[in-house]
Coordinates of C-alpha atoms in Angstrom, one line a residue:
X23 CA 0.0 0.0 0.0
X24 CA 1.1 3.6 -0.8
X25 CA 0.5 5.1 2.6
X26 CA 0.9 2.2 5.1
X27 CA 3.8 0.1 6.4
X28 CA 3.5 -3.1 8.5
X29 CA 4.5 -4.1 11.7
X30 CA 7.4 -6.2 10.6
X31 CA 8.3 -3.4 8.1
X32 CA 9.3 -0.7 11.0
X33 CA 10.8 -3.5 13.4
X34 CA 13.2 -4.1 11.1
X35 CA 13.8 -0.5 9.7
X36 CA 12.6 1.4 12.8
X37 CA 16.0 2.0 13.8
X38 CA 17.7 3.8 10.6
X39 CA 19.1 6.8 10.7
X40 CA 16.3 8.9 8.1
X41 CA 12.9 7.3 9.9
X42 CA 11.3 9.4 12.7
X43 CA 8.6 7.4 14.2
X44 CA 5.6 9.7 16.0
X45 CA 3.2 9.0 18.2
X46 CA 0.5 10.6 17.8
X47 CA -2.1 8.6 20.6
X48 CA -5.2 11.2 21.6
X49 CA -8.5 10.9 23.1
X50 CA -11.0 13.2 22.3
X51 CA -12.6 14.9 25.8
X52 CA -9.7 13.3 27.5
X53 CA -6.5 15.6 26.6
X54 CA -3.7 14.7 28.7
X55 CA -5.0 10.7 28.4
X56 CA -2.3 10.6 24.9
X57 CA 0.6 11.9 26.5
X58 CA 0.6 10.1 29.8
X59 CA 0.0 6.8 28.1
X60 CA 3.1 7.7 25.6
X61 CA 4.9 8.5 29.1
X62 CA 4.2 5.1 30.4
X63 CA 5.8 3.3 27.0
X64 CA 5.7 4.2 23.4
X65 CA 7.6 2.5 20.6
X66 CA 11.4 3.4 21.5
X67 CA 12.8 6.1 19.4
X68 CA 9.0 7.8 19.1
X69 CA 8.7 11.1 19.5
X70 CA 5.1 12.2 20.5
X71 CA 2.7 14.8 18.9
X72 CA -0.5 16.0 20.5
X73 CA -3.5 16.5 18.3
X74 CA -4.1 19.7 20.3
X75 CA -1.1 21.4 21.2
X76 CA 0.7 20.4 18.1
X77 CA -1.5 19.7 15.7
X78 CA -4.1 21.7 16.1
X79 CA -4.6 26.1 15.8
X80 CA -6.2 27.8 18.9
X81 CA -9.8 27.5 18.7
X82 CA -11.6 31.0 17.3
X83 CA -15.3 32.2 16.5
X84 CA -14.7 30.2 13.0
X85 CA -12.6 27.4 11.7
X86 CA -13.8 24.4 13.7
X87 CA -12.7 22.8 16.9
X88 CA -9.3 22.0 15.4
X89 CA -8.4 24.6 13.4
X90 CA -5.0 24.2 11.2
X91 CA -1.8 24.8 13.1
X92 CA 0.6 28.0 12.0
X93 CA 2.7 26.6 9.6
X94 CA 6.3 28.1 10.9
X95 CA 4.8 26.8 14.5
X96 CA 4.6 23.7 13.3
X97 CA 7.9 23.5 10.7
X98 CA 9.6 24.7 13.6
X99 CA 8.0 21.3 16.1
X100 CA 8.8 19.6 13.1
X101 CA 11.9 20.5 13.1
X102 CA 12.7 19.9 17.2
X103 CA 11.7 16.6 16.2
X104 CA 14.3 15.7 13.6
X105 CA 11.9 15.3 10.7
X106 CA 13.9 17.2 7.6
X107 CA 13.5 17.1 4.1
X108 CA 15.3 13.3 3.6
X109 CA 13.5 11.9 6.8
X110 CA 10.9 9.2 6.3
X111 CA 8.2 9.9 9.1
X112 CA 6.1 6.7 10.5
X113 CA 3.0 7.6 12.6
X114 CA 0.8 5.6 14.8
X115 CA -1.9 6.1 17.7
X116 CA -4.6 3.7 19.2
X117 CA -7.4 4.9 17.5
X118 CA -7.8 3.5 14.3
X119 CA -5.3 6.3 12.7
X120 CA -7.6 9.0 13.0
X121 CA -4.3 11.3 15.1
X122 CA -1.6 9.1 13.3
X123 CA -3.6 10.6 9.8
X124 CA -3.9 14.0 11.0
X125 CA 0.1 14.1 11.4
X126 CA 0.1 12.5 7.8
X127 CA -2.2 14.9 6.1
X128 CA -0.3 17.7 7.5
X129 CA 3.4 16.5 6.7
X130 CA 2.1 15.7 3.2
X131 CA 0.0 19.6 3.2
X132 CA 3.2 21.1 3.9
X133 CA 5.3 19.0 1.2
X134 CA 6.7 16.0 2.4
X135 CA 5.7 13.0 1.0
X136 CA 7.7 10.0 2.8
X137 CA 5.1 9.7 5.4
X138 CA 3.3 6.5 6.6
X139 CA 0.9 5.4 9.0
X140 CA 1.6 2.1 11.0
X141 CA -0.9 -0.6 10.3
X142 CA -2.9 -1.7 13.2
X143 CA -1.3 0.7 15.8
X144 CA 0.3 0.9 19.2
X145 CA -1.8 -2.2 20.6
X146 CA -1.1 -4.5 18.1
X147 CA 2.5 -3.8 18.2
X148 CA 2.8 -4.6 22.1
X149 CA 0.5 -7.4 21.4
X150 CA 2.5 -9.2 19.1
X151 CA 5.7 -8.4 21.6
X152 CA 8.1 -5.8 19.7
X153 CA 10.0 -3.6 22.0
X154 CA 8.5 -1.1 23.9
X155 CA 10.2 1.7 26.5
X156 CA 9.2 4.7 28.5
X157 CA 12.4 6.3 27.8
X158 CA 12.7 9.8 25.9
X159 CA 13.6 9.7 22.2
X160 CA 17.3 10.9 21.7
X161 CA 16.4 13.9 19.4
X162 CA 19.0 15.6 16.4
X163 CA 17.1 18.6 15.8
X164 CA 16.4 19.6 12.0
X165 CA 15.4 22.2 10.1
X166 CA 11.9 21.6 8.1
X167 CA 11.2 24.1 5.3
X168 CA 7.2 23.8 4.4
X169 CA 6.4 23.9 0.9
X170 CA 2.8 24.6 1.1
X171 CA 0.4 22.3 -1.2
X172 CA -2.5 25.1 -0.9
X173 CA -4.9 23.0 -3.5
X174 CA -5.1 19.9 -0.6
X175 CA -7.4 21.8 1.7
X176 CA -10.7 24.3 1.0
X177 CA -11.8 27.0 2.9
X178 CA -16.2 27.0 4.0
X179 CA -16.5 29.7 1.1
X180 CA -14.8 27.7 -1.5
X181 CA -17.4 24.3 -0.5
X182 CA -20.7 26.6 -0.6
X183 CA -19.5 27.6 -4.5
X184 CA -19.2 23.5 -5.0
X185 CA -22.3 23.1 -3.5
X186 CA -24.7 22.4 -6.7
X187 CA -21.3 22.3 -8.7
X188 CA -21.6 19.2 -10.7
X189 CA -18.8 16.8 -10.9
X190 CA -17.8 17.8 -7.7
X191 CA -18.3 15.1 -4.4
X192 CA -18.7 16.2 -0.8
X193 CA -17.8 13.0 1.5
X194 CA -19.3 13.3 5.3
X195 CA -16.6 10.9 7.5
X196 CA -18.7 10.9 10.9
X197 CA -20.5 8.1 11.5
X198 CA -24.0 7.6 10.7
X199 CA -26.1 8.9 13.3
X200 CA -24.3 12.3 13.3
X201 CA -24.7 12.5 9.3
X202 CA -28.4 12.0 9.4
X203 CA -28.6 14.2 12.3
X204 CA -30.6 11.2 14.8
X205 CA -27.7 12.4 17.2
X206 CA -24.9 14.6 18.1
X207 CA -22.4 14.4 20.6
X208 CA -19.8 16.6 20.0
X209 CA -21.1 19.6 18.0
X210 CA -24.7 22.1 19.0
X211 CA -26.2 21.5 15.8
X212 CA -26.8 18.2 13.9
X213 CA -26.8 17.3 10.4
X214 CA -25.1 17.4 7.4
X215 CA -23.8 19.6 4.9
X216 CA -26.6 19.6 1.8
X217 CA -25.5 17.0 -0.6
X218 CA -22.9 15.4 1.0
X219 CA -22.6 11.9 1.2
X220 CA -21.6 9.3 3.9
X221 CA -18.5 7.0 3.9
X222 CA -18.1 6.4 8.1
X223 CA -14.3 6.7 8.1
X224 CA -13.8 3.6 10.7
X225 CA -15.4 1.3 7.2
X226 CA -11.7 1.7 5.6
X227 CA -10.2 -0.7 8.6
X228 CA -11.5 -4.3 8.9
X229 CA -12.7 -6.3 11.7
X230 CA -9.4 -6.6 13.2
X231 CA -8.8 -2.9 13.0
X232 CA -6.1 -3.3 10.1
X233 CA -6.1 -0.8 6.8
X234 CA -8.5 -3.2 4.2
X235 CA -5.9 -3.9 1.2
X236 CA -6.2 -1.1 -1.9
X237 CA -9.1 -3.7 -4.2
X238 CA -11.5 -3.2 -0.9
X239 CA -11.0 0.1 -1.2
X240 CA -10.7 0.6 -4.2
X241 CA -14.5 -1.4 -4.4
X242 CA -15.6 0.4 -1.5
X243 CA -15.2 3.6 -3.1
X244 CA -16.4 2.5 -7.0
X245 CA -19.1 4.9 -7.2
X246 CA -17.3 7.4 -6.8
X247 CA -14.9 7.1 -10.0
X248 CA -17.0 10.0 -12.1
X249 CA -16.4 12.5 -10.1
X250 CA -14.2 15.3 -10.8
X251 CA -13.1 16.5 -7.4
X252 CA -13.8 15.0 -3.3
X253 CA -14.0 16.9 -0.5
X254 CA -13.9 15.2 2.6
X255 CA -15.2 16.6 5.9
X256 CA -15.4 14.9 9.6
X257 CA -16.6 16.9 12.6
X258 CA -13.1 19.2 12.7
X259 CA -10.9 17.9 10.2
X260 CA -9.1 15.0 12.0
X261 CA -11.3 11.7 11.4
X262 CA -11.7 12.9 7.4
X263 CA -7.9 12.4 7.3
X264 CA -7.9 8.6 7.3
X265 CA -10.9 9.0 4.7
X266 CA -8.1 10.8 2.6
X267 CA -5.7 8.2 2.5
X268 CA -8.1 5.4 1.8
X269 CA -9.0 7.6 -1.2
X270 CA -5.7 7.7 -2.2
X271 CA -4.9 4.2 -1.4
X272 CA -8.5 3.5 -3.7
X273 CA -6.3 5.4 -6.6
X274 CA -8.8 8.4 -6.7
X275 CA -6.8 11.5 -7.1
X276 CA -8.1 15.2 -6.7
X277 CA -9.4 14.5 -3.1
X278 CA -9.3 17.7 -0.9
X279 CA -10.1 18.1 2.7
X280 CA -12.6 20.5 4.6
X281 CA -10.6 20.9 7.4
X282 CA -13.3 23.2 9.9
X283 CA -15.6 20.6 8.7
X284 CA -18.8 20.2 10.4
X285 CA -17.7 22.7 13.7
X286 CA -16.8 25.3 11.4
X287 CA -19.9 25.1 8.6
X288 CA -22.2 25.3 11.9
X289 CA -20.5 28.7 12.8
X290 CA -22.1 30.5 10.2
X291 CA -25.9 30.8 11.0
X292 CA -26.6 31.6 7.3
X293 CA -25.2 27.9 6.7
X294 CA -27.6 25.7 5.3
X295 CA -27.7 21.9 7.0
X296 CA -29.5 19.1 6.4
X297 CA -30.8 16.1 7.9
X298 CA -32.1 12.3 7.1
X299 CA -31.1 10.3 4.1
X300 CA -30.0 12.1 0.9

């Protein structure tokens, strides 16, 4: 696959000199829960990102509840981390690779390519009994120069002008309750964006919680081959990440990401939502 490596793959290469492995474990309503379990062992040489502090802009009137981080803010974390220009950056969390994609849509939004999430995560890897340590990564800081891929993300304004465009795709990545607007957890309005349609990001892993191999994908997303562009939208931009790559790995190119998503398109009043089936 284009966008995942193995288990066995980064035992055996997780030691070279050019791969930076992150960890990017987070739970949502639980902030500190990430961190303190990367304190009490992570994969050794991991460095750890938080979907908030790192990831993540401060939280304004618009933009959603994970806004985009300053690019120089995060070049420079980048950066501390040793990630440069020739690294090869593996991710990983425990939830599916919903944080671990977040990491990868932004390293590949600010023009790196050689970026990979870990198939099956953190769990699986202490299950099946590779090394684990609570030590601190030995870090050789770097300097990462962003090169900005503007055309990978699209602001609210530019999704209401593709709202009735044809040939154009919006992809809702919540699951289905929220999209049909029976129930909302997270956000003060329910719904769904007019139009869009639902792909439940969590249906790209199987049973076992594994990426599914590029056919199922690729099967998985066959009615979408017409279209021209995709934009993908979550609740705030994290859990459409994982959506992007199984997009990718479906060989469906032109796929952008919303990232205020649903908390941002609700912070406009003039907004229209709705609700039910399509």
């Amino acid at each position: 696959m284009k966008h995942i490596v193995s288990q066995p793959w980064l035992f055996e290469h997780g030691t070279d000199d050019h791969i930076v492995i992150a960890d990017c474990r987070f739970t949502l309503g639980k902030p500190e829960s990430g961190k303190q379990s990367y304190d009490i062992d992570h994969i050794p040489g991991a460095v750890y990102f938080d979907l908030e502090r790192d990831l993540s802009g401060p939280i304004t009137k618009h933009g959603g509840r994970h806004p985009l981080p300053d690019v120089q803010e995060l070049a420079a974390k980048l950066g501390q981390a040793g990630i440069h220009a020739g690294s090869t950056v593996v991710a990983y969390d425990d939830q599916g690779g919903a944080m671990a994609s977040r990491l990868w849509w932004l390293l590949t939004y600010l023009g790196h390519d050689k970026v990979y999430l870990l198939d099956g995560g953190y769990s699986k890897w202490k299950e099946a009994g590779y090394p684990v340590t609570d030590e601190p990564p030995l870090l050789r800081e770097a300097v990462f120069t962003p090169r900005v891929r503007e055309d990978m993300a699209v602001s609210v304004e530019q999704v209401k002008e593709r709202l009735s465009k044809p040939g154009v795709t919006l992809i809702d990545s919540r699951e289905a309750k929220r999209y049909l607007g029976i129930e909302e957890p997270i956000d003060r309005i329910a719904g769904h964006i007019p139009g869009a349609k639902s792909y439940f990001w969590k249906d790209a892993l199987d049973e076992t919680g594994a990426w599914k191999n590029e056919a199922a994908l690729a099967e998985r997303f066959d009615g979408l081959r017409q279209a021209e562009e995709i934009i993908v939208y979550c609740g705030s931009g994290v859990t459409a990440c994982p959506n992007v790559i199984a997009l990718s790995e479906a060989g469906l190119n032109n796929v952008k990401l919303y990232p205020g998503s649903w908390s941002d398109w609700i912070s406009y009043s003039e907004n229209p939502i709705a609700t039910g089936e399509e």
